XYZ file of N, CA and C in Angstrom:
171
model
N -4.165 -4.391 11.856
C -4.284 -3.048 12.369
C -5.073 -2.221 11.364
N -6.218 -1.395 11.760
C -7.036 -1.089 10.945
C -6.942 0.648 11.308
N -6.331 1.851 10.836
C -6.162 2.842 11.331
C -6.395 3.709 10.169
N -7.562 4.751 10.206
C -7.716 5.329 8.922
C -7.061 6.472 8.752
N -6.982 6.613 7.404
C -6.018 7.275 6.374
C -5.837 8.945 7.158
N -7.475 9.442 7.487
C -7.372 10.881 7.599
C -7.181 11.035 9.370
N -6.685 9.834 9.857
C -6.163 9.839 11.276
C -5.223 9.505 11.378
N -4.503 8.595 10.554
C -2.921 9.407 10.530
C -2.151 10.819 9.679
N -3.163 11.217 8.733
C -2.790 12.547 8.389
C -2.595 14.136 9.864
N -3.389 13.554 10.295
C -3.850 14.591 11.891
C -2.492 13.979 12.599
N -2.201 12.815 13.130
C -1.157 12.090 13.875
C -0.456 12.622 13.810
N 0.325 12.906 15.170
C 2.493 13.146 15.356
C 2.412 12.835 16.399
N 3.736 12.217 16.351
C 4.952 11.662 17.169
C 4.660 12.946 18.413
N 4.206 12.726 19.640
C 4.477 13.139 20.860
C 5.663 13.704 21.076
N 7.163 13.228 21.021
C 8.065 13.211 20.903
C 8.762 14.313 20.477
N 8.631 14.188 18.985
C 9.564 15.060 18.092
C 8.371 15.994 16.954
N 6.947 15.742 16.919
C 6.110 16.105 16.380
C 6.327 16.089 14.969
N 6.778 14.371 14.466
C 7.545 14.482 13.331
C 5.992 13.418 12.766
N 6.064 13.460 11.733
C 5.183 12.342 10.841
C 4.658 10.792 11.394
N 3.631 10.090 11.481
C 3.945 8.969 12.107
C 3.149 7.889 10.582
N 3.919 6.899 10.558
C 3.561 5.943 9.362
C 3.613 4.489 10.029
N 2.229 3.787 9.708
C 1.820 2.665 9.995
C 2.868 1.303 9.677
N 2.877 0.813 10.467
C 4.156 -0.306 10.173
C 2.790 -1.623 10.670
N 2.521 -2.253 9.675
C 1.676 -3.377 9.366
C 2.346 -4.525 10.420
N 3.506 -4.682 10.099
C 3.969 -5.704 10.480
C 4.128 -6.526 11.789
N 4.219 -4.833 12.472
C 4.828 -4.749 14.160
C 3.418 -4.046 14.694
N 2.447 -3.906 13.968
C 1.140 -2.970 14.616
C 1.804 -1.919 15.649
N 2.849 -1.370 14.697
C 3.005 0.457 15.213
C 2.567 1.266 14.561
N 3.098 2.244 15.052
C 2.630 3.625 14.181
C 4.663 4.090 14.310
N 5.109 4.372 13.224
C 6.731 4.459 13.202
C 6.813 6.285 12.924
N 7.674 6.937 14.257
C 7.944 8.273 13.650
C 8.830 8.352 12.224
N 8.521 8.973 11.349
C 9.387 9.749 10.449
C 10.310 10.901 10.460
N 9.888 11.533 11.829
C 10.913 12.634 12.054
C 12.268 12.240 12.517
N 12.605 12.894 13.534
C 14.094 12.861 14.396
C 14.500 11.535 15.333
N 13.839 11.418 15.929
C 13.119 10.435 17.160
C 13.272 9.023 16.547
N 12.175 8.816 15.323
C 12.211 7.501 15.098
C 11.386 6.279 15.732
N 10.994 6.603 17.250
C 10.053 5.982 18.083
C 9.474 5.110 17.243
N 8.391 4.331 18.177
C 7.768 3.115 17.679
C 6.631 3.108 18.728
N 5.660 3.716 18.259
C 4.585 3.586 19.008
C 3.254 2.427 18.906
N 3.237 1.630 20.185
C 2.211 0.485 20.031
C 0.624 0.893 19.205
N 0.186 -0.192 18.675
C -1.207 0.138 18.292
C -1.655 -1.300 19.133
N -2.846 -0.566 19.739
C -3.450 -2.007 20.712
C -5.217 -1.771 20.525
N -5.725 -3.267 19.942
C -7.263 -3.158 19.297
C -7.278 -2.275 18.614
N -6.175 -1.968 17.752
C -6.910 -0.624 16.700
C -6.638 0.266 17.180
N -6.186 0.839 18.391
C -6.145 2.511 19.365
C -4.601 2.581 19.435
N -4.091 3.751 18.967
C -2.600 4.080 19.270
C -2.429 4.183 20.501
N -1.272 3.920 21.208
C -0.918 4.626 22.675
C 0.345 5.047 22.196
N -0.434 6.366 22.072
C 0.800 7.760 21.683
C 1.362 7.946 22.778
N 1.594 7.148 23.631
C 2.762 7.799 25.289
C 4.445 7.303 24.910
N 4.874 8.665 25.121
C 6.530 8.471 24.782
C 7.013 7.405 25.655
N 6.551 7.340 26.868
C 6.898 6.118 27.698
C 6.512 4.460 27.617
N 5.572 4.321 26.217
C 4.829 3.257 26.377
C 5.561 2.588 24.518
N 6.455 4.245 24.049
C 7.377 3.820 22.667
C 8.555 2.897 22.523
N 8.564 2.653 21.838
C 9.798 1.334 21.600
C 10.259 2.536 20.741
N 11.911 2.580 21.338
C 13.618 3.844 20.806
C 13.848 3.027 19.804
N 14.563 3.293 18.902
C 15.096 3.041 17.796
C 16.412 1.914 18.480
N 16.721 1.109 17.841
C 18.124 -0.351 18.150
C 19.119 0.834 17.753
């Protein structure tokens, strides 16, 4: 997942408009705020849709 630095500085969580931080592992983008969401990254492009987020277990 290749997502640059000063485009997740701009980025928030749809959701809760909380922080969002790259999770390498799972190619998300992970809220930091309230929420917690788990938003897909697909070819490199976020899909910031609250409906398309993986909720916290």
């Amino acid at each position: 997942m290749k997502i640059d630095d000063w485009l997740l500085e701009i980025l928030a969580c749809p959701n809760c408009r909380g922080e969002l931080k790259a999770d390498e592992a799972t190619d998300e983008l992970v809220c930091t705020g309230t929420c917690k969401y788990a938003y897909p990254v697909r070819d490199d492009i976020p899909v910031l849709l609250v409906d398309e987020a993986r909720t916290p277990a």
